[in-house]
JSON list of C-alpha atoms in Angstrom, two decimals:
[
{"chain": "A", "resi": 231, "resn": "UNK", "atom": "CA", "xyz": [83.09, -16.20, 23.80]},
{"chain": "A", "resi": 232, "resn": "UNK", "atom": "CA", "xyz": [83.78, -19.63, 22.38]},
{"chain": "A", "resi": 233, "resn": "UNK", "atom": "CA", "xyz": [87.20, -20.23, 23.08]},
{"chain": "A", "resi": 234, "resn": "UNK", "atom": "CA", "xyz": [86.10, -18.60, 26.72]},
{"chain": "A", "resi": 235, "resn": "UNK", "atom": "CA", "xyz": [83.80, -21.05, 26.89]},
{"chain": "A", "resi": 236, "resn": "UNK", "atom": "CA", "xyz": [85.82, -24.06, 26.49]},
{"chain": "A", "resi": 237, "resn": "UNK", "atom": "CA", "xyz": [88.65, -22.67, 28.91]},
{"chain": "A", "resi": 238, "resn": "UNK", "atom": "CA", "xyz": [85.87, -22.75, 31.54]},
{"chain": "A", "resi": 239, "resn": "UNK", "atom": "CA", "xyz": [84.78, -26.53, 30.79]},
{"chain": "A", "resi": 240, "resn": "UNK", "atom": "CA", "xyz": [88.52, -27.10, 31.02]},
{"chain": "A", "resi": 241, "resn": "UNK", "atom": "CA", "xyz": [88.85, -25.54, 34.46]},
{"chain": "A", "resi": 242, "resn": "UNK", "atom": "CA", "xyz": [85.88, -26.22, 36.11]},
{"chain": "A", "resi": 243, "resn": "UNK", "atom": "CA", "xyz": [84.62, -30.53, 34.97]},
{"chain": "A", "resi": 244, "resn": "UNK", "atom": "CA", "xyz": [80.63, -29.49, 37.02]},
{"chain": "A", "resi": 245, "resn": "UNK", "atom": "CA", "xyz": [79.79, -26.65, 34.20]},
{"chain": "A", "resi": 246, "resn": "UNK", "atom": "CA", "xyz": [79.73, -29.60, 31.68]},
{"chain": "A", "resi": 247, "resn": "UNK", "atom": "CA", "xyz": [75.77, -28.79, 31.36]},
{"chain": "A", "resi": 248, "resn": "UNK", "atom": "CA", "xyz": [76.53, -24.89, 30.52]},
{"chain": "A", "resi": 249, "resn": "UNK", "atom": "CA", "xyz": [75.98, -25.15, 26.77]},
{"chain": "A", "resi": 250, "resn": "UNK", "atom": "CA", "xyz": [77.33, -21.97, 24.24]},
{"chain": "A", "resi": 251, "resn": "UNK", "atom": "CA", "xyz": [73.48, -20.87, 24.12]},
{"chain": "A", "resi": 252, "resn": "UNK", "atom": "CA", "xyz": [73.10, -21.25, 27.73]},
{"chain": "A", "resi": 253, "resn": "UNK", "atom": "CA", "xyz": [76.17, -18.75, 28.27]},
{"chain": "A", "resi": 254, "resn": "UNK", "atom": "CA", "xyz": [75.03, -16.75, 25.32]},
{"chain": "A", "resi": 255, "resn": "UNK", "atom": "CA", "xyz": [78.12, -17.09, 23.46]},
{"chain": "A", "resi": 256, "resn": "UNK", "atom": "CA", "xyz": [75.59, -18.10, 20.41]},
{"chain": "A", "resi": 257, "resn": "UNK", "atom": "CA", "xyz": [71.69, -16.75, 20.13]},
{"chain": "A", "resi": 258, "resn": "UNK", "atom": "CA", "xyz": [69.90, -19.89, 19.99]},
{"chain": "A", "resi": 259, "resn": "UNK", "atom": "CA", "xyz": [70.19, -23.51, 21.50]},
{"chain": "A", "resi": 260, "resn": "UNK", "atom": "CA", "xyz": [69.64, -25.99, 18.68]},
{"chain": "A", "resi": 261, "resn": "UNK", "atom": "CA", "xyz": [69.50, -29.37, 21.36]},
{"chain": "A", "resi": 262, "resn": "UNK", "atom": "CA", "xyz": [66.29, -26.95, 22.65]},
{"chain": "A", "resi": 263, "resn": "UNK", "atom": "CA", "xyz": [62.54, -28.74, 21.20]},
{"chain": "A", "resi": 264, "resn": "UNK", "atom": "CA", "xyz": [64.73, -30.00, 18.95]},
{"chain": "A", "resi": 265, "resn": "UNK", "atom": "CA", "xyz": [62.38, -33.32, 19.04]},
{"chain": "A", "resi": 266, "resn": "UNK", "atom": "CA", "xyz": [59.46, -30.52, 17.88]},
{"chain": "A", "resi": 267, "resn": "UNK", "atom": "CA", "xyz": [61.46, -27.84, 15.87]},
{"chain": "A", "resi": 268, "resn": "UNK", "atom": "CA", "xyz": [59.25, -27.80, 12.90]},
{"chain": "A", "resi": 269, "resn": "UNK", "atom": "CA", "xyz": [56.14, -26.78, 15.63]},
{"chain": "A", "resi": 270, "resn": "UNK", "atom": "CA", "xyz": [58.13, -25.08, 18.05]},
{"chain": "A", "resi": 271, "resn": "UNK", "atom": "CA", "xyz": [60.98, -22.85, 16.62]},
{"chain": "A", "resi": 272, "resn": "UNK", "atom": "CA", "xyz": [61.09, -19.81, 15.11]},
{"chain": "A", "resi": 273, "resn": "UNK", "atom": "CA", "xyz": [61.75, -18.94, 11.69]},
{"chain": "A", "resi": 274, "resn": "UNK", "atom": "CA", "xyz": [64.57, -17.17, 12.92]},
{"chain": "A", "resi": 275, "resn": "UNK", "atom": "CA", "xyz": [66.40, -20.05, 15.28]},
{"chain": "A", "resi": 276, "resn": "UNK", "atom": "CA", "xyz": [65.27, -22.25, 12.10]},
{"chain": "A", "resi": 277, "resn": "UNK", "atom": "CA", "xyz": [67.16, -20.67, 9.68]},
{"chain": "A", "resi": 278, "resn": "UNK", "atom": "CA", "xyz": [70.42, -19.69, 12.73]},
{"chain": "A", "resi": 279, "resn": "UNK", "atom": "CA", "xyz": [70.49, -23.76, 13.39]},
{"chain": "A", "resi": 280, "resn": "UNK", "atom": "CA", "xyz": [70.18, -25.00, 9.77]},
{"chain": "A", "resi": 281, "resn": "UNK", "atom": "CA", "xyz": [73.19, -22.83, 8.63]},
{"chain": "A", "resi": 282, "resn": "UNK", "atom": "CA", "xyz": [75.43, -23.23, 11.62]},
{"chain": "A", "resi": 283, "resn": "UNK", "atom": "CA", "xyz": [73.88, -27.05, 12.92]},
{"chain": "A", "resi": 284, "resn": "UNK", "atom": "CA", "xyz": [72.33, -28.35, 10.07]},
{"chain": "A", "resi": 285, "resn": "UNK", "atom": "CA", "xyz": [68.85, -28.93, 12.05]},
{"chain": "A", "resi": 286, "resn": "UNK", "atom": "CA", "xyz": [65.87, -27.32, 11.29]},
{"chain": "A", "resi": 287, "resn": "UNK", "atom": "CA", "xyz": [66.16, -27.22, 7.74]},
{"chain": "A", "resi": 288, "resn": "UNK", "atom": "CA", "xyz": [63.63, -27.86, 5.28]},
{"chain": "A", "resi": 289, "resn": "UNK", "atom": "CA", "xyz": [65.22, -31.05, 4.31]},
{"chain": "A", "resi": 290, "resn": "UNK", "atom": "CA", "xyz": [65.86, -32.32, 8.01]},
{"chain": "A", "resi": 291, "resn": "UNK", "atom": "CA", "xyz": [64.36, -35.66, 8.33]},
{"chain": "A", "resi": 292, "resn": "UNK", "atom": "CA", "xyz": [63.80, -36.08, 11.90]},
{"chain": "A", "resi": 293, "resn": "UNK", "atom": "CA", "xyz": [60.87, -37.46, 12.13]},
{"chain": "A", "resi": 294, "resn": "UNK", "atom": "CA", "xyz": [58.26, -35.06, 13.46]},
{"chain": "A", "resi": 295, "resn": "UNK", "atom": "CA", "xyz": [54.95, -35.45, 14.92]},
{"chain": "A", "resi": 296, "resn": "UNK", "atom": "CA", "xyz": [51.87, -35.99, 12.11]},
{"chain": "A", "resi": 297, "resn": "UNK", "atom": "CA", "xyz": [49.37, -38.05, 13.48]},
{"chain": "A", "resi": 298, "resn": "UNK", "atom": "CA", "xyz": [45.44, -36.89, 13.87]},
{"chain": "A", "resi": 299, "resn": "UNK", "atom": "CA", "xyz": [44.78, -33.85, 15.76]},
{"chain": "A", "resi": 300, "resn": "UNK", "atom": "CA", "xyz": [48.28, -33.43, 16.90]},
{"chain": "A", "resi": 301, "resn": "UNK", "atom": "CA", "xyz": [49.72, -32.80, 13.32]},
{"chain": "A", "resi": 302, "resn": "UNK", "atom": "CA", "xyz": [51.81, -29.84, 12.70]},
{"chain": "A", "resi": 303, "resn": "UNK", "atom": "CA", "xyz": [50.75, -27.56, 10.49]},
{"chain": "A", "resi": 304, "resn": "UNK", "atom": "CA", "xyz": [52.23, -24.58, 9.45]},
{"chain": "A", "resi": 305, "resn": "UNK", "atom": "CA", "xyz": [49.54, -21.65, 7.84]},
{"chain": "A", "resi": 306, "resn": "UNK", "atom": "CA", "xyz": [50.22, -17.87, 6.78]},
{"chain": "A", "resi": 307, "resn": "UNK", "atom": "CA", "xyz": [53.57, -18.44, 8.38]},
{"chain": "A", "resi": 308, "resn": "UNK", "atom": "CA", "xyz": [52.35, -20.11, 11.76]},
{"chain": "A", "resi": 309, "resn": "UNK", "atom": "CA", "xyz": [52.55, -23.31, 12.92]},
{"chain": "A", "resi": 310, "resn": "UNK", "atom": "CA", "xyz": [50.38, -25.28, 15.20]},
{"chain": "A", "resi": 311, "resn": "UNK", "atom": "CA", "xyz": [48.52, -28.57, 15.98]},
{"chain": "A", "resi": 312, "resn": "UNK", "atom": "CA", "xyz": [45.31, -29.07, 14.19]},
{"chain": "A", "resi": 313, "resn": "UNK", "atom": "CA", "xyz": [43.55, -29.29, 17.77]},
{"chain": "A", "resi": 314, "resn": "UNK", "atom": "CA", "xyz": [45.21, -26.21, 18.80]},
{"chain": "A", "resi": 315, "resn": "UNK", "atom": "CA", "xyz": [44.02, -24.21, 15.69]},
{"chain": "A", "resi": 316, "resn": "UNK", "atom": "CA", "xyz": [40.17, -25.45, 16.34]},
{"chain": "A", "resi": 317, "resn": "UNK", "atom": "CA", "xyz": [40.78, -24.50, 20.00]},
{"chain": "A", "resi": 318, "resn": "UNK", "atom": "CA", "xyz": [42.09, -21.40, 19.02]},
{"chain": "A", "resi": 319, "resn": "UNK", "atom": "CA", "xyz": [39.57, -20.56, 16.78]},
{"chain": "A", "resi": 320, "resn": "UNK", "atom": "CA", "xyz": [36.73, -20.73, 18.41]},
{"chain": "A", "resi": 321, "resn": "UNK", "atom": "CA", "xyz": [37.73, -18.92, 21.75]},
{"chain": "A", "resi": 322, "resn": "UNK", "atom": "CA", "xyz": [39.70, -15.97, 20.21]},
{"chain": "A", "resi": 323, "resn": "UNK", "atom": "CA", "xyz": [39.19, -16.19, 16.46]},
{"chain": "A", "resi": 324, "resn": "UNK", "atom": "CA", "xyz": [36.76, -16.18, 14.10]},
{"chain": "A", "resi": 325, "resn": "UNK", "atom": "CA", "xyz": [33.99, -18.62, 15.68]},
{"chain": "A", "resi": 326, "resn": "UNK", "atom": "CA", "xyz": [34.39, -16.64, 19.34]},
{"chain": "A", "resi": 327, "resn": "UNK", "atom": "CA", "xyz": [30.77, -16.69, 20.95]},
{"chain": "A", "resi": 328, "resn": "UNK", "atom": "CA", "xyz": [29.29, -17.85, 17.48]},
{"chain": "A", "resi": 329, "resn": "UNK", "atom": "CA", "xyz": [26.67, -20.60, 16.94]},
{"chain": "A", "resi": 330, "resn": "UNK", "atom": "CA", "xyz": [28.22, -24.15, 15.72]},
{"chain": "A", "resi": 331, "resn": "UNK", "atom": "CA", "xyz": [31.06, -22.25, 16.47]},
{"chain": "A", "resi": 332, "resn": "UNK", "atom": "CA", "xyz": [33.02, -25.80, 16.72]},
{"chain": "A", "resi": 333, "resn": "UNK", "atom": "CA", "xyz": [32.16, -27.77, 13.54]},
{"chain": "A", "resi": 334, "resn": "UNK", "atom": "CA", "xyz": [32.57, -24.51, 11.76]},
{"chain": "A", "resi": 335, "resn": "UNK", "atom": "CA", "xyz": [36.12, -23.84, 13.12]},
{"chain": "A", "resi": 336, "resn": "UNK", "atom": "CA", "xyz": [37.10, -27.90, 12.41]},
{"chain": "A", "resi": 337, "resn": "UNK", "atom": "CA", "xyz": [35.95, -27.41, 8.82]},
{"chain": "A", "resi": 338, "resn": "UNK", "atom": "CA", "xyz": [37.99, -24.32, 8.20]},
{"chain": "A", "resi": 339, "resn": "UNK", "atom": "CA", "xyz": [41.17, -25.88, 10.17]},
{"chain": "A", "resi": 340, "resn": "UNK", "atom": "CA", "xyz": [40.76, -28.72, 7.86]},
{"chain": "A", "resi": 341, "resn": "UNK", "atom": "CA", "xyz": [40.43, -26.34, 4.60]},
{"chain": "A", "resi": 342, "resn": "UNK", "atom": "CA", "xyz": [43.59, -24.48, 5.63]},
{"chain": "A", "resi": 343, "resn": "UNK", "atom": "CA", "xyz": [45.84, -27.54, 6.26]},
{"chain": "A", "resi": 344, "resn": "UNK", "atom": "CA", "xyz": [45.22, -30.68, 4.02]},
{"chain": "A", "resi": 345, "resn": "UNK", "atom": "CA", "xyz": [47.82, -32.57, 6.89]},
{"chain": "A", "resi": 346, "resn": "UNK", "atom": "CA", "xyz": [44.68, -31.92, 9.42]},
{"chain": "A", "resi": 347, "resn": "UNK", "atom": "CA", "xyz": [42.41, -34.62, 7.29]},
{"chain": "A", "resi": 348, "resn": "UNK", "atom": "CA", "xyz": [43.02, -37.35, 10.33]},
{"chain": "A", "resi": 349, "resn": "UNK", "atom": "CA", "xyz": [41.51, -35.55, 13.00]},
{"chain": "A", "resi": 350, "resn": "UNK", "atom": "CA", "xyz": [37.95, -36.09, 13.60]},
{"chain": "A", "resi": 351, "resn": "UNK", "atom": "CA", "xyz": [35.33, -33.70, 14.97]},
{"chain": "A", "resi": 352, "resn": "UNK", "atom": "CA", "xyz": [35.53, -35.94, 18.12]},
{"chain": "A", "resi": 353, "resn": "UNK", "atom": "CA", "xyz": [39.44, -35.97, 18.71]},
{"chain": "A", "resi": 354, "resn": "UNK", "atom": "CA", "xyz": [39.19, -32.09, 18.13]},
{"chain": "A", "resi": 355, "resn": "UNK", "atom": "CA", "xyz": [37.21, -31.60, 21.29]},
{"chain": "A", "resi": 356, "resn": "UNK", "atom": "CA", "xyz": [33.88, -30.80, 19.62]},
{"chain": "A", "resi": 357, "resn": "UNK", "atom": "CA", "xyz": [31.12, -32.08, 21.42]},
{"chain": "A", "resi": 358, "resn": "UNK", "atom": "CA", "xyz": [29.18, -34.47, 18.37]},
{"chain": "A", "resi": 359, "resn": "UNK", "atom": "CA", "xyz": [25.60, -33.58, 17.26]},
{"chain": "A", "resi": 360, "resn": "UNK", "atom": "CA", "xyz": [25.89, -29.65, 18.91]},
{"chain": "A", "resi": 361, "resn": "UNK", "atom": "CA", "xyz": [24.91, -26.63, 17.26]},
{"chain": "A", "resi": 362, "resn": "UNK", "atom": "CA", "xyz": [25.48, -23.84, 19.95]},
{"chain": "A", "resi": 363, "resn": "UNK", "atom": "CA", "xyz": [28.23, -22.52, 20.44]},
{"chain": "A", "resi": 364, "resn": "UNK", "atom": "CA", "xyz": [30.45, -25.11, 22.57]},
{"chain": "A", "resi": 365, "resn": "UNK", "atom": "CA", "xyz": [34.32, -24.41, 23.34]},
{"chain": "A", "resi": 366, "resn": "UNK", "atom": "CA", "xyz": [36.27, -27.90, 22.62]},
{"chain": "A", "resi": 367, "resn": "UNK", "atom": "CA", "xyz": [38.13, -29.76, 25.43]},
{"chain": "A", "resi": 368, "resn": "UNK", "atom": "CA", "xyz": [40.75, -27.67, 26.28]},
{"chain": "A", "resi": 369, "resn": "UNK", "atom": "CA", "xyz": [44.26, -29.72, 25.58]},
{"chain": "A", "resi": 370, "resn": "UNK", "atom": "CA", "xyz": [45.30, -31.22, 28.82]},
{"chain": "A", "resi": 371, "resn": "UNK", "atom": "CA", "xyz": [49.15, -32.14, 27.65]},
{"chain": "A", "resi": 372, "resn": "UNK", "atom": "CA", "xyz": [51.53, -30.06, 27.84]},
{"chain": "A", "resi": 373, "resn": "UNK", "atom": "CA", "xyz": [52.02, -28.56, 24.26]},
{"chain": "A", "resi": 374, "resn": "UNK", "atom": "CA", "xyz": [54.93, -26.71, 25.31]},
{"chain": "A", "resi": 375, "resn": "UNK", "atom": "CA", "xyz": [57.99, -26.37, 27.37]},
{"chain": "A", "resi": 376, "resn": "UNK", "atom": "CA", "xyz": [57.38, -22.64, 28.63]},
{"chain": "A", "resi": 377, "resn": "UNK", "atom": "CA", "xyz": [60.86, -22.76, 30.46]},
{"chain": "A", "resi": 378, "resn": "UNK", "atom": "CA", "xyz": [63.16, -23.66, 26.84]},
{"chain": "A", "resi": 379, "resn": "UNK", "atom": "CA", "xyz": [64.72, -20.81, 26.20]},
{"chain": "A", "resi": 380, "resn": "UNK", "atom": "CA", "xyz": [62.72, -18.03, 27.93]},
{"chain": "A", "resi": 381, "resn": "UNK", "atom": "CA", "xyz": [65.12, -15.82, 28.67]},
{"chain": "A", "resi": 382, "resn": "UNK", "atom": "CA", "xyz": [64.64, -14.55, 25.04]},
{"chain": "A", "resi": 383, "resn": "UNK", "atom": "CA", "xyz": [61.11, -15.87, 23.91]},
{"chain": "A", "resi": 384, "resn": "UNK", "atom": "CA", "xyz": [60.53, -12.98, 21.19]},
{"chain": "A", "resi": 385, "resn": "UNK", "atom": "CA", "xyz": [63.48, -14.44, 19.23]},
{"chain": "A", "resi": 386, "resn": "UNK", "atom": "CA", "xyz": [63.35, -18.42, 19.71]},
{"chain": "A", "resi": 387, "resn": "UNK", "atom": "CA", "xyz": [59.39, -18.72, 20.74]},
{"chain": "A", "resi": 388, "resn": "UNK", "atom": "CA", "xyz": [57.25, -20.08, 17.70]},
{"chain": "A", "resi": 389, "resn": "UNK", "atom": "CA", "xyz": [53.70, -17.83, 17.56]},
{"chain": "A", "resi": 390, "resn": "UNK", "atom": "CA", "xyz": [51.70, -21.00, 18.37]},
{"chain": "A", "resi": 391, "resn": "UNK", "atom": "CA", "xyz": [54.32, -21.43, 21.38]},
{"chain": "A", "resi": 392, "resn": "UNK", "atom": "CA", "xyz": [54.11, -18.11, 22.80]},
{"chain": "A", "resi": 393, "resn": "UNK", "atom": "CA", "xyz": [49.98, -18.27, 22.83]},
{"chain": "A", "resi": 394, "resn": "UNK", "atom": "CA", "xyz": [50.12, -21.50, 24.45]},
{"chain": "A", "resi": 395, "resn": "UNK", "atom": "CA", "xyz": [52.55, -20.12, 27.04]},
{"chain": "A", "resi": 396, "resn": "UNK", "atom": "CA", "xyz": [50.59, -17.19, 27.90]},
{"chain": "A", "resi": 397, "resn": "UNK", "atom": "CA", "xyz": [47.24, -18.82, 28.10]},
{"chain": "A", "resi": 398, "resn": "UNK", "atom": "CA", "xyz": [48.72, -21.23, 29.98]},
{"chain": "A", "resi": 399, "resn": "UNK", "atom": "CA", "xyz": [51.49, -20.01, 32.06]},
{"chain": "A", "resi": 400, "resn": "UNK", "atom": "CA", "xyz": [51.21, -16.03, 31.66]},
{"chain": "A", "resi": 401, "resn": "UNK", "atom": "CA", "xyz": [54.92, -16.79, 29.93]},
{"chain": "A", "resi": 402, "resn": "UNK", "atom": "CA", "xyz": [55.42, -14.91, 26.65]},
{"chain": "A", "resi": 403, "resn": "UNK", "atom": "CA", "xyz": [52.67, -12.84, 26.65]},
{"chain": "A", "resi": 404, "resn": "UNK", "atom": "CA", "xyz": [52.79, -9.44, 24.52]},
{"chain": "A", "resi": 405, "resn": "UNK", "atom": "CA", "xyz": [51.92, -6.23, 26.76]},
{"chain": "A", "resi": 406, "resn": "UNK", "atom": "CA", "xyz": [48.15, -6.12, 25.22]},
{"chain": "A", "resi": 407, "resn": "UNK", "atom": "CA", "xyz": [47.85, -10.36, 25.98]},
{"chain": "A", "resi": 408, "resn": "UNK", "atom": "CA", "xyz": [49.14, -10.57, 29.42]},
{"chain": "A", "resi": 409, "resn": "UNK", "atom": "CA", "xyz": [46.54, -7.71, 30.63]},
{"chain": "A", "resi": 410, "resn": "UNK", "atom": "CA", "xyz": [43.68, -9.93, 29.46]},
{"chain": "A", "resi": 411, "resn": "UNK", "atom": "CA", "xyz": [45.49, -13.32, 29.68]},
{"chain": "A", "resi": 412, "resn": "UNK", "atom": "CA", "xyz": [42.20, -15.89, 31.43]},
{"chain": "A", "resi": 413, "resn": "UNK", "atom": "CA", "xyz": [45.34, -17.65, 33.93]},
{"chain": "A", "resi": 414, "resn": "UNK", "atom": "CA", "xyz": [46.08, -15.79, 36.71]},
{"chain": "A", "resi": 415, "resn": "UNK", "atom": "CA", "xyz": [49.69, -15.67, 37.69]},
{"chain": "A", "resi": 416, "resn": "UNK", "atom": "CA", "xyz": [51.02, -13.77, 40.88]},
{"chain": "A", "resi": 417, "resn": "UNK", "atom": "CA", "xyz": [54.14, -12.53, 40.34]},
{"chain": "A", "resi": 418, "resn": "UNK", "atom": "CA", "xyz": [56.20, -9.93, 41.61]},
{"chain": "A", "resi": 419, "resn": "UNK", "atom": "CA", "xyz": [57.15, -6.91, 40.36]},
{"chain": "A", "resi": 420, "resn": "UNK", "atom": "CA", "xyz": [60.93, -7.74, 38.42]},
{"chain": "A", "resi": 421, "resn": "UNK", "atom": "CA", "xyz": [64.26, -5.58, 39.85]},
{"chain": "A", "resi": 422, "resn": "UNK", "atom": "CA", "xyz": [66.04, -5.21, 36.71]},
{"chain": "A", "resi": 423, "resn": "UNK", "atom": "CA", "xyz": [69.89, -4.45, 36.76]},
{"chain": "A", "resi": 424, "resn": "UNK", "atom": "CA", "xyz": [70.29, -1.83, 33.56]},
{"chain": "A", "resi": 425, "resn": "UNK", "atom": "CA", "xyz": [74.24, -2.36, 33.12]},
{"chain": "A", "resi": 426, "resn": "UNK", "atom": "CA", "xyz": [73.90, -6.08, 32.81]},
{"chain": "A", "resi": 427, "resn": "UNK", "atom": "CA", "xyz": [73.15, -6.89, 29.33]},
{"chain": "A", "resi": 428, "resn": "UNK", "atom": "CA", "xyz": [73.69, -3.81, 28.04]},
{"chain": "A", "resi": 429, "resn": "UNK", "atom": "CA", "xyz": [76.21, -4.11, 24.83]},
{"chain": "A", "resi": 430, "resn": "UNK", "atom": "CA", "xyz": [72.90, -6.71, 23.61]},
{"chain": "A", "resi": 431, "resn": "UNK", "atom": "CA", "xyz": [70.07, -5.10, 24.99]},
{"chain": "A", "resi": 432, "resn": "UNK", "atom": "CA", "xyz": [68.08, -5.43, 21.54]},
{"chain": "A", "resi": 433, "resn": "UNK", "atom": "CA", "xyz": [68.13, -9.42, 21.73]},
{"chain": "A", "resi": 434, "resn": "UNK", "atom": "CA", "xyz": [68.72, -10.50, 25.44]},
{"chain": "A", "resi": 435, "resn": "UNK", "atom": "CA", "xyz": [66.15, -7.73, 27.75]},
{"chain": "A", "resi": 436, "resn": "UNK", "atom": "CA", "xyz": [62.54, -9.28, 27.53]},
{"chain": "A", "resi": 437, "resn": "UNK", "atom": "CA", "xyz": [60.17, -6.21, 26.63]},
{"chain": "A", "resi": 438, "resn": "UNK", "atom": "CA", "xyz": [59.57, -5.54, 30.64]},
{"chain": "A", "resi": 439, "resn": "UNK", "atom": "CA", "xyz": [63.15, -4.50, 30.76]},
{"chain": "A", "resi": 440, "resn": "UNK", "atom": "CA", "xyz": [63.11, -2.31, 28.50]},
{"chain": "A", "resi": 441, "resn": "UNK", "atom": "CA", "xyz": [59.71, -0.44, 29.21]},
{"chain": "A", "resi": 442, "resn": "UNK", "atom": "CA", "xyz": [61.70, 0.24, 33.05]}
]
């Protein structure tokens, strides 16, 4: 696939943009959120890019981002921002529908990751001085590239990534999520070509493939 791969950047100067990953020769695309990797990769594309790129390893010293509410941190084996975890929290975890549900959820986030210490109440999205239960300012940036490597999300898709996709963008939702995802995404029904893919069905056909 390699050595196919350069013959065709030999032979044709526009598919200069078609990358290995791109053309599947390898997995995962290690230039992909590499400015985010710690936040946005999977263990699994972590550990494929640290042996074969030497990125994403545990001694990689990109800088990556740590400052208030937008640290990274990484808890029970899943990483998010410290204003996604409050956010999270409180409307699908523990402080759903509860009273003071958003203080409550800042104080455990802050518990659970020491790195979360800069972010105030306020820059979490907690209204100050409430004791009912309030959902915080939902995150108007966009956390996430939802097109990066979609074509095989389960693999390369950090957990925090794929429930920011599919509350966002219905993208990288599990069967059970996208029935009860809150944004409402018309799509049509996919044609899927059964041959194609075939030889690598267990890492390249998204789960709707294989269900048909």
């Amino acid at each position: 696939c390699r050595s196919a791969h350069g013959m065709v950047l030999k032979q044709c100067s526009s598919c200069s943009s078609c990358t290995l990953a791109a053309a599947k020769c390898v997995p995962f695309d290690c230039d992909a959120d590499y400015d985010d990797w710690s936040r946005v990769w999977s263990s699994d594309k972590k550990t494929f890019c640290c042996q074969t790129q030497r990125r994403g390893c545990a001694t990689d010293s990109r800088p990556q981002p740590s400052t208030g509410c937008e640290t990274s941190c990484e808890y029970k084996g899943k990483s998010a921002t410290c204003k996604y975890r409050v956010f999270w929290a409180i409307t699908k975890g523990r402080f759903a529908h509860k009273d003071n549900a958003c203080p409550s959820a800042h104080r455990m986030v802050l518990q659970q990751c020491p790195a979360c210490s800069g972010c105030t109440l306020e820059a979490a999205g907690c209204p100050v001085g409430t004791t009912t239960s309030v959902r915080p300012v939902v995150p108007t940036t966009t956390l996430f590239d939802c097109d990066a490597e979609f074509h095989h999300w389960q693999l390369a898709w950090s957990t925090s990534k794929m429930d920011w996709c599919c509350h966002h963008t219905n993208r990288g939702c599990s069967p059970a999520t996208a029935s009860t995802s809150t944004t409402l995404v018309s799509t049509p029904e996919p044609n899927f070509d059964c041959q194609v893919g075939h030889d690598n069905w267990e890492t390249e056909w998204p789960l709707a493939k294989r269900s048909r």
